[in-house]
Coordinates of C-alpha atoms in Angstrom, one line a residue:
M250 CA 15.1 6.7 -13.0
R251 CA 18.0 8.1 -10.9
A252 CA 15.5 9.7 -8.5
V253 CA 13.6 6.5 -8.0
I254 CA 16.8 4.5 -7.3
V255 CA 17.9 7.2 -4.8
A256 CA 14.6 7.1 -3.0
I257 CA 14.7 3.3 -2.8
G258 CA 18.2 3.2 -1.5
V259 CA 17.6 6.0 1.1
A260 CA 14.4 4.4 2.3
F261 CA 16.0 1.0 2.6
L262 CA 19.0 2.3 4.6
I263 CA 16.9 4.4 7.0
S264 CA 14.5 1.5 7.7
L265 CA 17.3 -1.0 8.1
L266 CA 19.4 1.1 10.4
C267 CA 16.6 2.8 12.4
T268 CA 14.4 -0.3 13.1
P269 CA 16.8 -1.6 15.8
I270 CA 16.6 1.9 17.4
A271 CA 12.8 1.6 17.3
I272 CA 13.0 -1.9 18.9
K273 CA 15.0 -0.5 21.8
V274 CA 12.8 2.5 22.2
F275 CA 9.5 0.6 22.1
T276 CA 10.9 -2.1 24.4
R277 CA 11.9 0.6 26.9
L278 CA 8.4 2.1 26.7
K279 CA 6.9 -1.4 27.2
A280 CA 5.0 -1.0 23.9
G281 CA 4.7 -4.8 23.5
Q282 CA 2.1 -6.5 21.3
P283 CA -0.8 -8.1 23.3
I284 CA -1.8 -11.5 22.0
R285 CA -5.4 -12.6 21.6
A286 CA -6.2 -15.4 24.0
E287 CA -8.4 -17.1 21.3
G288 CA -5.6 -17.0 18.8
P289 CA -3.2 -19.9 18.0
A290 CA -1.5 -21.2 21.1
M291 CA 1.9 -20.9 19.5
H292 CA 1.5 -17.1 19.3
Q293 CA 1.6 -16.7 23.0
G294 CA 5.4 -16.8 22.8
K295 CA 5.3 -13.6 20.8
K296 CA 3.7 -11.7 23.6
G297 CA 5.6 -8.5 24.4
T298 CA 7.4 -8.2 21.1
P299 CA 7.6 -4.4 20.3
T300 CA 4.9 -3.2 18.0
M301 CA 4.1 0.0 16.1
G302 CA 7.2 -0.6 13.9
G303 CA 5.2 0.8 10.9
V304 CA 6.3 4.2 12.2
V305 CA 9.8 3.5 11.0
F306 CA 9.0 2.7 7.3
I307 CA 6.4 5.4 7.1
L308 CA 8.9 8.0 8.1
A309 CA 11.6 6.4 5.9
T310 CA 9.2 6.7 2.9
V311 CA 8.6 10.4 3.5
I312 CA 12.3 11.2 4.0
A313 CA 13.2 9.1 0.9
Y314 CA 10.6 11.0 -1.1
V315 CA 12.4 14.3 -0.2
A316 CA 15.8 12.7 -1.1
G317 CA 14.4 11.6 -4.5
H318 CA 13.4 15.1 -5.2
L319 CA 16.8 16.4 -4.4
A320 CA 18.2 13.9 -6.9
L321 CA 15.8 15.3 -9.6
T322 CA 17.4 18.7 -9.4
T323 CA 20.6 17.2 -10.9
L324 CA 18.8 16.2 -14.1
P325 CA 18.9 18.2 -17.3
D326 CA 16.1 20.8 -17.5
A327 CA 14.4 19.0 -20.3
Q328 CA 13.8 16.0 -18.1
I329 CA 12.5 17.9 -15.0
A330 CA 8.7 17.8 -15.0
Q331 CA 8.1 17.2 -11.3
V332 CA 10.9 18.8 -9.2
E333 CA 8.4 20.6 -7.0
P334 CA 6.2 18.5 -4.6
T335 CA 2.9 17.7 -6.3
M336 CA -0.7 17.1 -5.3
T337 CA -0.1 13.5 -6.2
A338 CA 2.6 13.2 -3.5
L339 CA 0.3 15.0 -1.0
V340 CA -2.5 12.4 -1.7
L341 CA -0.3 9.3 -1.6
L342 CA 1.8 10.2 1.4
G343 CA -1.3 11.7 3.1
L344 CA -3.1 8.4 2.7
M345 CA -0.1 6.5 4.1
V346 CA 0.5 8.8 7.0
F347 CA -3.1 9.4 8.1
S348 CA -4.1 5.8 7.6
G349 CA -1.1 4.9 9.7
A350 CA -2.2 7.4 12.3
V351 CA -5.5 5.6 12.7
G352 CA -3.5 2.4 13.2
F353 CA -1.2 4.1 15.7
I354 CA -4.2 5.1 17.8
D355 CA -5.3 1.4 17.7
D356 CA -1.8 0.2 18.7
F357 CA -1.5 2.8 21.4
L358 CA -4.8 1.8 23.0
K359 CA -3.7 -1.9 22.9
V360 CA -0.4 -1.1 24.6
R361 CA -2.0 1.1 27.2
K362 CA -4.8 -1.3 28.0
R363 CA -2.5 -4.3 27.8
H364 CA -5.3 -5.9 25.7
S365 CA -5.6 -6.9 22.0
G366 CA -8.9 -5.0 21.7
G367 CA -7.5 -1.5 20.9
L368 CA -9.7 0.9 18.9
N369 CA -13.2 -0.4 18.5
K370 CA -14.5 -1.4 15.1
R371 CA -16.7 1.7 14.7
G372 CA -13.8 4.0 15.6
K373 CA -11.4 2.3 13.2
L374 CA -14.1 2.3 10.4
A375 CA -14.8 6.0 11.0
G376 CA -11.1 6.8 10.8
Q377 CA -10.8 4.9 7.5
I378 CA -13.8 6.6 6.0
L379 CA -12.6 10.0 7.1
V380 CA -9.2 9.6 5.6
G381 CA -10.6 8.2 2.4
A382 CA -13.1 11.0 2.1
I383 CA -10.6 13.8 2.7
F384 CA -8.0 12.6 0.3
G385 CA -10.7 11.5 -2.2
V386 CA -11.9 15.1 -2.4
V387 CA -8.4 16.4 -2.8
A388 CA -7.7 13.8 -5.5
L389 CA -10.8 14.8 -7.5
Y390 CA -11.2 18.5 -6.9
F391 CA -7.6 19.9 -7.4
P392 CA -6.5 19.6 -11.1
S393 CA -3.0 20.2 -12.1
R394 CA -1.7 23.2 -14.1
M395 CA -0.3 21.7 -17.3
Y396 CA 1.3 23.5 -20.2
D397 CA 2.6 22.4 -23.6
A398 CA 5.9 23.3 -25.2
T399 CA 4.6 26.8 -26.3
G400 CA 3.5 27.7 -22.8
T401 CA -0.2 27.2 -23.6
R402 CA -2.3 25.6 -20.9
T403 CA -3.5 22.2 -21.8
N404 CA -6.1 19.8 -20.2
A405 CA -5.5 19.6 -16.5
E406 CA -5.5 16.2 -14.7
T407 CA -6.6 15.3 -11.2
V408 CA -4.9 12.6 -9.1
G409 CA -8.0 10.5 -9.2
S410 CA -10.5 9.9 -11.9
T411 CA -14.3 10.1 -12.2
T412 CA -14.2 7.0 -14.4
L413 CA -13.7 3.4 -13.2
S414 CA -10.4 2.0 -14.4
F415 CA -8.7 -1.4 -15.1
I416 CA -5.5 -0.9 -17.0
R417 CA -6.6 2.7 -17.7
D418 CA -9.8 4.6 -17.5
I419 CA -12.8 2.9 -19.0
P420 CA -14.8 5.7 -20.7
A421 CA -18.1 3.8 -20.6
L422 CA -17.9 3.7 -16.8
E423 CA -18.0 7.4 -16.0
I424 CA -19.6 7.7 -12.5
G425 CA -19.1 11.3 -11.5
K426 CA -17.2 12.9 -8.6
V427 CA -19.5 12.0 -5.7
A428 CA -19.6 8.3 -6.7
S429 CA -15.9 8.3 -7.3
I430 CA -15.2 9.6 -3.8
I431 CA -17.4 6.7 -2.5
V432 CA -15.3 4.3 -4.6
I433 CA -12.1 5.7 -3.2
I434 CA -13.3 5.4 0.4
L435 CA -14.3 1.7 -0.3
V436 CA -10.9 1.0 -1.9
V437 CA -9.1 2.6 1.1
M438 CA -11.2 0.5 3.5
A439 CA -10.6 -2.7 1.5
A440 CA -6.9 -2.2 1.2
T441 CA -6.2 -1.2 4.8
N442 CA -8.3 -4.0 6.2
G443 CA -6.8 -6.5 3.7
V444 CA -3.2 -5.7 4.7
N445 CA -4.2 -5.6 8.4
L446 CA -5.8 -9.1 8.2
T447 CA -2.7 -10.4 6.4
D448 CA -0.4 -9.1 9.1
G449 CA -0.7 -12.2 11.3
L450 CA 2.6 -14.0 10.8
D451 CA 6.2 -12.8 10.9
G452 CA 7.0 -11.0 7.7
L453 CA 3.9 -12.1 5.8
A454 CA 2.3 -8.7 5.2
T455 CA 5.6 -6.9 4.8
G456 CA 6.9 -9.2 2.1
A457 CA 3.6 -9.2 0.2
S458 CA 3.5 -5.4 0.4
V459 CA 7.0 -5.2 -1.1
M460 CA 5.8 -7.1 -4.1
V461 CA 2.7 -5.0 -4.6
L462 CA 4.5 -1.7 -4.2
A463 CA 7.4 -2.8 -6.5
A464 CA 4.8 -3.7 -9.1
Y465 CA 3.2 -0.2 -8.8
A466 CA 6.6 1.4 -9.1
L467 CA 7.1 -0.5 -12.4
I468 CA 3.6 0.4 -13.6
A469 CA 4.0 4.1 -12.8
F470 CA 7.5 4.3 -14.3
W471 CA 6.2 2.7 -17.5
Q472 CA 3.4 5.3 -17.5
Y473 CA 6.0 8.0 -17.1
R474 CA 8.0 6.8 -20.1
H475 CA 4.7 6.8 -22.1
W476 CA 3.1 9.8 -20.6
C477 CA 0.6 11.9 -22.6
A478 CA 1.8 15.1 -20.8
D479 CA 5.4 14.6 -22.0
P480 CA 6.0 17.0 -24.9
N481 CA 8.9 14.7 -26.1
Y482 CA 6.6 11.7 -26.4
T483 CA 5.3 11.5 -30.0
E484 CA 3.6 8.1 -30.1
A485 CA -0.2 8.0 -30.4
Y486 CA -0.6 5.6 -27.5
C487 CA 0.1 7.1 -24.0
Y488 CA -1.2 7.1 -20.5
T489 CA -3.4 9.9 -19.1
V490 CA -2.3 10.1 -15.5
R491 CA -1.0 12.8 -13.2
D492 CA 2.6 12.9 -12.0
P493 CA 3.6 9.2 -12.8
L494 CA 7.2 9.8 -11.8
E495 CA 6.0 10.9 -8.4
I496 CA 4.0 7.7 -8.1
A497 CA 7.0 5.6 -9.1
L498 CA 9.2 7.4 -6.6
I499 CA 6.9 6.9 -3.7
A500 CA 6.1 3.3 -4.5
G501 CA 9.8 2.5 -4.8
A502 CA 10.6 4.3 -1.6
A503 CA 7.9 2.5 0.3
A504 CA 9.0 -0.9 -1.1
G505 CA 12.6 -0.2 -0.2
A506 CA 11.6 0.9 3.3
C507 CA 9.6 -2.4 3.7
V508 CA 12.6 -4.5 2.6
G509 CA 14.7 -2.8 5.3
F510 CA 12.0 -3.4 7.9
L511 CA 11.6 -7.0 6.8
W512 CA 15.2 -7.7 7.9
W513 CA 14.0 -7.3 11.5
N514 CA 10.4 -8.4 10.9
T515 CA 11.1 -11.8 9.4
S516 CA 10.7 -14.9 11.6
P517 CA 11.4 -14.8 14.5
A518 CA 10.3 -11.2 14.4
R519 CA 12.0 -8.7 16.7
I520 CA 9.4 -6.1 16.0
F521 CA 5.9 -6.0 14.5
M522 CA 4.6 -3.3 12.1
G523 CA 1.3 -3.2 14.1
D524 CA -1.8 -1.6 12.8
T525 CA 0.3 1.6 12.3
G526 CA 2.2 -0.1 9.5
A527 CA -0.6 -2.3 8.2
L528 CA -3.1 0.5 7.8
G529 CA -0.4 2.9 6.5
L530 CA 0.6 0.4 3.8
G531 CA -3.1 -0.3 2.9
G532 CA -3.8 3.4 2.5
L533 CA -0.8 3.8 0.2
I534 CA -1.7 0.8 -1.9
A535 CA -5.2 2.2 -2.3
G536 CA -3.7 5.5 -3.4
M537 CA -1.5 3.7 -5.9
A538 CA -4.5 2.0 -7.5
M539 CA -6.3 5.3 -7.7
S540 CA -3.4 7.4 -9.1
T541 CA -2.3 4.9 -11.7
R542 CA -5.9 4.5 -12.9
T543 CA -5.8 0.7 -12.2
I544 CA -8.5 0.4 -9.5
L545 CA -10.1 -2.8 -10.9
L546 CA -6.6 -4.3 -11.3
L547 CA -6.0 -4.0 -7.6
P548 CA -7.8 -7.2 -6.6
I549 CA -5.4 -9.1 -8.9
I550 CA -2.2 -7.3 -8.0
G551 CA -3.1 -7.6 -4.3
G552 CA -4.5 -11.1 -4.8
L553 CA -3.2 -12.5 -1.5
F554 CA -4.9 -9.7 0.5
V555 CA -8.2 -10.5 -1.3
I556 CA -7.9 -14.2 -0.6
I557 CA -7.2 -13.7 3.1
T558 CA -9.9 -11.1 3.5
M559 CA -12.4 -13.5 1.8
S560 CA -11.5 -16.3 4.2
V561 CA -12.7 -14.1 7.0
V562 CA -15.9 -13.1 5.2
I563 CA -16.6 -16.7 4.3
Q564 CA -16.0 -17.8 7.9
I565 CA -18.3 -15.2 9.4
I566 CA -21.1 -15.9 6.9
S567 CA -20.9 -19.6 7.3
F568 CA -20.9 -19.5 11.1
R569 CA -23.7 -17.0 11.3
T570 CA -25.9 -18.9 8.8
T571 CA -25.1 -22.5 9.6
G572 CA -23.3 -22.4 12.9
K573 CA -20.3 -24.2 11.3
R574 CA -16.8 -23.0 10.5
V575 CA -15.3 -23.5 7.0
F576 CA -11.8 -23.0 8.4
R577 CA -10.2 -24.1 11.6
M578 CA -9.5 -20.4 12.2
S579 CA -9.5 -17.3 10.2
P580 CA -7.7 -15.4 8.7
L581 CA -6.6 -18.1 6.4
Q582 CA -2.9 -18.3 7.6
H583 CA -4.1 -19.4 11.0
H584 CA -6.1 -22.3 9.5
F585 CA -2.8 -23.7 8.1
E586 CA -1.0 -23.1 11.4
L587 CA -3.6 -25.3 13.2
A588 CA -3.3 -27.8 10.3
G589 CA 0.4 -28.3 11.3
W590 CA 2.2 -26.1 8.8
S591 CA 5.2 -24.2 10.2
E592 CA 5.1 -20.4 10.3
V593 CA 8.0 -20.1 7.8
N594 CA 6.3 -22.5 5.3
I595 CA 3.1 -20.6 5.4
V596 CA 4.8 -17.2 4.9
V597 CA 6.9 -18.4 2.0
R598 CA 4.0 -20.2 0.3
F599 CA 1.8 -17.2 0.7
W600 CA 4.5 -15.0 -0.7
I601 CA 4.5 -17.2 -3.7
I602 CA 0.7 -16.6 -4.1
A603 CA 1.3 -12.9 -3.7
G604 CA 4.0 -13.1 -6.4
I605 CA 1.7 -14.9 -8.8
G606 CA -1.0 -12.3 -8.4
V607 CA 1.5 -9.5 -9.1
A608 CA 2.9 -11.4 -12.1
I609 CA -0.6 -11.9 -13.6
A610 CA -1.4 -8.2 -13.1
L611 CA 1.8 -7.0 -14.7
G612 CA 1.2 -9.4 -17.6
L613 CA -2.2 -7.9 -18.1
F614 CA -0.9 -4.4 -17.9
Y615 CA 1.8 -4.9 -20.5
S616 CA -0.3 -7.1 -22.8
E617 CA -2.8 -4.2 -23.1
F618 CA 0.0 -1.9 -24.2
L619 CA 1.3 -4.5 -26.7
A620 CA -2.2 -4.9 -28.1
A621 CA -2.6 -1.2 -28.6
V622 CA 0.7 -0.5 -30.4
T623 CA 0.6 -3.6 -32.7

């Protein structure tokens, strides 16, 4: 637990203290956010606000991960199972960094062209597929080397699973490695686009991501405390995952980094996370669902992202089939802006919706444990 707390604290402080530096640097570089002409009129006042702020909390998460590992070295030997960097960390941080890199290219092109177009849809989609495929292969083809108390090698675990999962793997839904990589790609695409579409108002995506990442930190730490690979855990009921402490540490670090960034990103925002941050967070959240074996729980834990994404899908389908719009504007947050709601009201109420989804997901996760042990 000490390592997780250290990672959270370090990530928070780095993000809180370095974001103002990023604001000055991006302002000097004239890396201002272009605003779509067809967007809500009230957003034109945000034109020129520094973007690409996601660089700060992505770097803060990586640095905090290293700090968390340094804290692990102070623990008694019996408690050290994951002092060395693991494949789990490579996959999770890789998904965050390289998904963020795709977003950075998009942001860079927007700033350079002084236009909100950025990277075209095919280019962004190709980047998401490539990142998902690469780390999907790594997650499924590189098992861990696990040994019991006598030094005998036991069953190895991969970061991902060839079985679909809800609270844990569902044995009846074994789909094989190739299909599992396709699922991972789809989850990465869904999560990155979901967070990106949610990032339309000051602090909205950042605050919602804090809740989702905090929930995954709790889930992963609970799995660590009831881990099948722990030789000191004697109960029959346990979680078959790989490196749960790593997952908890990275999720906590990312949540802490986002809280520090939210200080400057809340209304009126002095900096935007941009596609750099949105795609980076989406990639990490997808990795969390994969590594904790809770892929089918993700639509609940990230319920706000699903609702906002579906508002766009519904709007497109309705307009193309009937020529009519269901919402004044999509994504959904802009519909309420045009309906007269203030930006702060929308953000706070959408945070409540995000919190409800997280609470339901955690309730389902814990109730499954209670049902198994009683």
